[in-house]
Each structure stands twice: as structure tokens, then as C-alpha cells.
C-alpha positions as CSV (number, residue, x, y, z in Angstrom):
1,M,0.1,0.0,-0.1
2,K,2.9,2.2,0.9
3,K,4.7,1.6,-2.5
4,I,1.3,2.4,-4.2
5,K,0.8,5.7,-2.4
6,Y,4.5,6.8,-3.3
7,L,4.1,5.8,-7.0
8,L,0.8,7.9,-7.0
9,G,2.7,10.7,-5.4
10,V,5.4,10.5,-8.1
11,L,2.7,10.6,-10.8
12,I,0.9,13.4,-9.5
13,F,4.2,15.3,-9.2
14,V,5.2,14.6,-12.7
15,V,1.6,15.7,-14.0
16,A,1.9,18.7,-12.1
17,F,5.3,19.5,-13.2
18,E,4.5,19.0,-16.7
19,G,1.6,21.5,-16.4
20,Y,3.9,24.1,-15.6
21,A,6.2,23.3,-18.3
22,E,7.9,26.6,-19.6
23,T,6.7,27.7,-23.2
24,V,9.7,28.4,-25.4
25,L,9.8,30.6,-28.6
26,R,12.6,29.9,-30.9
27,M,13.9,33.0,-33.0
28,S,16.5,33.3,-35.5
29,T,17.4,36.9,-36.2
30,T,20.3,38.9,-37.6
31,T,23.2,39.8,-35.6
32,S,22.4,43.5,-35.8
33,T,19.3,43.2,-33.5
34,E,21.4,41.4,-31.0
35,N,24.5,43.5,-31.1
36,S,22.6,46.8,-31.0
37,G,21.1,45.6,-27.8
38,L,17.6,46.0,-29.2
39,L,16.4,42.6,-28.1
40,K,17.4,43.1,-24.7
41,V,14.6,45.9,-24.6
42,L,12.0,44.1,-26.8
43,N,12.0,40.3,-25.7
44,P,11.9,41.0,-21.8
45,A,8.7,42.9,-22.3
46,F,7.2,40.0,-24.5
47,E,8.2,37.3,-22.1
48,K,6.7,39.1,-19.1
49,R,3.3,39.7,-20.9
50,Y,2.9,36.1,-22.3
51,G,4.9,34.0,-19.9
52,V,7.0,32.9,-23.0
53,R,10.8,32.5,-22.9
54,I,12.4,33.4,-26.1
55,E,15.5,31.5,-27.3
56,V,17.5,33.7,-29.7
57,L,19.8,32.4,-32.5
58,A,21.7,35.5,-33.7
59,V,23.4,34.9,-37.1
60,G,23.5,36.2,-40.5
61,T,20.2,36.5,-42.3
62,G,21.2,33.7,-44.7
63,K,21.8,31.4,-41.8
64,A,18.6,32.7,-40.1
65,L,16.6,31.6,-43.1
66,K,18.3,28.4,-43.4
67,L,17.5,27.5,-39.8
68,A,13.7,28.3,-40.5
69,E,13.7,26.1,-43.7
70,N,15.0,23.3,-41.5
71,G,12.2,23.9,-39.0
72,D,14.6,24.7,-36.2
73,V,12.9,28.1,-35.2
74,D,9.4,29.3,-34.9
75,V,9.9,32.9,-36.1
76,L,12.5,35.1,-37.7
77,L,13.4,38.9,-37.5
78,V,15.7,39.6,-40.6
79,H,16.7,42.4,-43.0
80,A,17.3,40.9,-46.5
81,P,14.1,41.6,-48.4
82,D,14.7,39.8,-51.7
83,A,15.7,36.7,-49.6
84,E,12.7,37.0,-47.3
85,A,10.3,37.2,-50.3
86,A,11.8,34.1,-52.0
87,F,11.7,32.2,-48.5
88,V,7.9,33.1,-48.3
89,A,7.3,32.3,-52.0
90,A,8.8,29.0,-51.5
91,G,6.1,28.3,-48.6
92,Y,8.6,28.2,-45.6
93,G,7.3,31.5,-44.0
94,V,3.9,33.1,-43.5
95,N,2.6,36.5,-42.2
96,R,5.7,38.6,-43.0
97,K,5.4,42.1,-41.8
98,R,7.1,45.2,-41.7
99,V,8.7,46.0,-38.3
100,M,11.2,48.7,-38.5
101,F,13.9,50.2,-40.5
102,N,17.3,52.2,-40.3
103,D,20.0,52.4,-42.9
104,F,23.5,51.4,-43.7
105,V,26.6,53.6,-43.4
106,L,30.1,53.4,-44.9
107,L,32.6,53.7,-42.2
108,G,36.5,54.4,-42.2
109,P,39.5,55.6,-40.6
110,N,40.1,59.2,-39.5
111,N,42.6,59.8,-42.4
112,D,40.2,58.5,-45.0
113,N,42.9,57.5,-47.4
114,A,40.4,56.7,-50.1
115,G,38.9,60.1,-49.9
116,V,35.3,58.6,-49.4
117,K,33.9,61.5,-47.4
118,S,34.1,63.5,-50.8
119,A,31.9,61.0,-52.7
120,Q,28.5,62.2,-54.1
121,T,26.8,58.7,-54.2
122,V,27.6,55.4,-52.6
123,N,28.7,53.9,-55.9
124,E,31.4,56.6,-56.1
125,A,32.4,55.9,-52.6
126,L,33.0,52.4,-53.3
127,Q,34.6,53.0,-56.6
128,K,37.2,55.2,-54.6
129,I,38.0,52.5,-52.2
130,S,38.6,50.1,-55.0
131,K,40.8,52.5,-56.9
132,A,42.9,53.2,-53.8
133,K,42.8,49.6,-53.0
134,A,42.0,50.5,-49.4
135,L,41.5,47.9,-46.8
136,F,37.9,46.8,-46.7
137,I,36.4,44.2,-44.2
138,S,33.3,42.6,-45.6
139,R,30.9,40.4,-43.5
140,G,31.3,37.5,-45.9
141,D,28.6,35.4,-44.1
142,D,25.5,35.8,-46.4
143,S,24.0,38.0,-43.8
144,G,21.6,40.9,-44.9
145,T,24.5,43.3,-44.6
146,H,26.6,41.2,-46.7
147,Q,24.2,40.9,-49.5
148,K,23.4,44.5,-49.4
149,E,27.3,45.0,-49.8
150,L,27.5,42.7,-52.8
151,A,24.6,44.3,-54.4
152,L,26.1,47.7,-54.1
153,W,29.4,46.6,-55.4
154,Q,27.4,45.1,-58.4
155,Q,25.8,48.3,-59.0
156,T,29.5,49.8,-59.5
157,G,30.3,47.2,-62.0
158,L,33.3,46.2,-59.9
159,K,34.0,42.9,-58.5
160,P,36.2,43.5,-55.3
161,Q,39.1,41.1,-54.8
162,G,42.8,41.2,-53.8
163,E,44.6,41.7,-50.6
164,W,42.7,44.9,-49.7
165,Y,39.3,43.1,-49.7
166,I,38.9,40.9,-46.6
167,S,36.1,38.5,-46.3
168,A,35.8,38.0,-42.6
169,G,32.9,35.3,-42.3
170,Q,31.9,37.1,-39.1
171,G,29.0,39.0,-37.4
172,M,28.5,42.7,-37.6
173,G,30.2,43.3,-34.1
174,A,33.4,41.3,-34.9
175,V,33.7,43.2,-38.5
176,L,33.6,46.5,-36.7
177,T,35.9,45.4,-34.3
178,M,38.4,44.0,-37.0
179,A,38.0,47.2,-39.1
180,D,38.6,49.4,-36.3
181,E,42.0,47.4,-35.4
182,K,43.0,47.4,-39.0
183,Q,41.8,51.0,-39.6
184,A,39.7,49.7,-42.8
185,Y,36.7,50.6,-44.4
186,A,33.4,48.6,-43.6
187,L,29.7,48.7,-44.3
188,S,27.6,48.6,-41.2
189,D,23.9,48.8,-40.1
190,R,23.6,52.1,-38.4
191,G,22.3,50.5,-35.1
192,T,25.1,48.1,-34.4
193,Y,27.5,51.0,-35.1
194,L,25.9,53.4,-32.8
195,A,25.8,50.7,-30.2
196,M,29.4,50.2,-30.5
197,Q,30.5,53.7,-31.4
198,A,32.1,54.5,-27.9
199,K,34.5,51.7,-28.5
200,L,35.5,52.4,-32.1
201,Q,37.7,55.1,-33.8
202,L,35.9,54.5,-37.0
203,N,33.8,57.5,-38.3
204,V,30.7,57.4,-40.7
205,L,32.2,58.6,-44.1
206,Y,29.3,58.0,-46.3
207,E,25.5,58.1,-45.6
208,G,22.2,59.1,-46.9
209,D,22.0,57.6,-50.4
210,E,18.4,55.8,-50.9
211,A,20.3,52.8,-51.8
212,L,21.5,52.2,-48.1
213,M,17.9,51.9,-46.7
214,N,17.7,48.8,-44.3
215,P,14.2,47.5,-43.8
216,Y,13.6,44.8,-41.1
217,H,10.6,42.2,-41.3
218,V,9.2,39.6,-39.0
219,I,8.1,36.2,-40.3
220,A,6.3,33.2,-38.9
221,V,7.8,29.9,-40.1
222,N,4.8,28.0,-41.7
223,P,3.2,25.4,-39.4
224,Q,1.8,23.4,-42.4
225,R,5.4,22.4,-43.0
226,F,6.5,21.8,-39.4
227,P,3.6,20.9,-37.2
228,N,5.3,21.1,-34.1
229,L,6.1,24.6,-34.2
230,N,5.0,27.0,-31.5
231,Y,3.2,28.9,-34.2
232,E,0.8,30.5,-31.5
233,S,3.6,32.3,-29.7
234,A,5.1,33.1,-33.1
235,M,2.0,35.0,-34.1
236,R,1.8,36.5,-30.7
237,Y,5.3,38.0,-31.0
238,I,4.6,39.3,-34.5
239,E,1.4,41.2,-33.1
240,F,3.7,42.3,-30.2
241,L,6.4,43.8,-32.6
242,T,3.9,45.4,-34.9
243,G,1.5,46.6,-32.1
244,E,1.6,49.7,-30.0
245,E,4.0,48.4,-27.2
246,G,6.6,47.0,-29.6
247,Q,6.7,49.9,-31.9
248,A,6.9,52.3,-28.8
249,L,9.9,50.4,-27.5
250,I,11.6,50.5,-30.9
251,A,11.0,54.3,-31.2
252,G,12.3,54.8,-27.7
253,Y,15.5,52.8,-27.8
254,K,18.2,55.3,-28.2
255,I,21.9,55.7,-27.5
256,Q,23.1,59.1,-26.7
257,G,19.8,60.7,-28.0
258,Q,19.9,58.8,-31.2
259,A,17.5,56.4,-32.5
260,L,19.0,52.9,-33.7
261,F,15.9,51.9,-35.4
262,H,12.5,53.8,-36.6
263,P,9.2,51.9,-36.2
264,D,7.6,50.9,-39.5
265,A,4.6,48.7,-39.0
266,E,1.8,48.9,-41.2
267,R,-1.4,50.6,-39.7
């Protein structure tokens, strides 16, 4: 009888424990949302409201999309519009929504040995770097920033190669640290640069070209492909980011009075 009571007690404990099992939302995202510090503002607010713990995998956008294609995450927050559209068109993602935007900036050393600061367009700025064979650090990781950089080089008609062009295969924070150490040029999203600016000697040498716009979207992974996804929490996260609270948190996230991202959800 004692043994039966003991087993019943264990069973009740197990059932009760499972009833309080933690809900986890797996998210893949670009390194810029992590390195900028934005997720440390957004995610705790969501977790507190819904009792959900978010597991973040911060990688390049290309890798973030690949994780989703394999069913390894529930939701994405990324910034490569063409790749995102192809991902949704292939049936991997649903409910893609605008969240925010910032822009890319071309960074470089104080001496600006390539003369980038005098450029009138981003094409001209890159042409100056190529002509001077000035050291340039590329992400080289199929991230949204890397895809943007390659598209910009393609617009110039140039193919960057040689000892002056270094493909790092690293995230944005690591690339900025490397460029700073080597006093090289690099393309960065403005948010990550502002978050790290106090630690860097690099300066913004070119900005403002329309081609440097940088939109971010959130996408739920298609539950019809992967039935075991936490689709309910993914949809709640999308509603949170594009709703009043999420958009206000994005607008209010600033460093030294400068906004790192601008809310851009459809109303």
C-alpha cells in the first residue's frame, strides 16, 4: 500500500510539473538586432506579458532563413527583403510584416585615405575604395548586410578582390572590431555602429543614399511544413512587435539621444 501511495505521489508530481512546463519561442535573427542591444529591450517585455521564454539564435540573415527552412525555429526577424520574399514564396514562411528600418553607413578611418567623404553617391564611394585599394572588411557571411554590400558592389560594375578586400565570415560586431583594429573601411547597419561607437575610432564617412535603406521584417515559419512549431507564440510575437507596445519600445530605444531603429509597422 505504501508503495502504491508513493507511486501515485510521483505520478501527481510529474503531471503537475508538466502542467507548468515552460513555453519556449525559438527565434533566428540577424546579428544586428542582438549586437545593437534592441532585443534586450523587446524580448523581456514580451516574455513578461505572455509567460514565454525566447531563445535567440543571432546569425547572418542567410543562416537565419536556413534555420527556418529546416524547422529549427518558430519565427524570424531579418533584413534581406529579396531573400525573405523568396523564403515566403517557397512556402517556408507566413505572415511577413514590416517592423522597423534604419540605414547602412560606410565607415572608415580618420585619415580616409580613399577619399570616401567627398563621394556624391555610394557607388562613387565604393569606386574610390577600389581604386585606392584601401583595406575593406566584408562580412562575408551571407547576412543581410553582406547581401546589401554585394548588391552595391554589383551596381558599381566592380568585383572586389585582392589583398585589400577581406572576407571575414563574421557577425557585424566582430567585423567592426576588426575594421577598427586594422583602420579599414566597412559597411555597417547604423544600429550596431551606434551601439559600439564609444569603443571605436571608425567614423561614418558616407551616408544618406537611398540605396542604403535597411528595412526589417518579422516572419512566422509555416506550421503546415512543421506541425510541431510554436506557431501560436510566433503569431503573438509578430502582433507584439507590430503593435503599439513593440513599436513604442523600438522608437524609444536610443543611445546618446540617437534612435537606432525607426518603427515601420503597417497601420
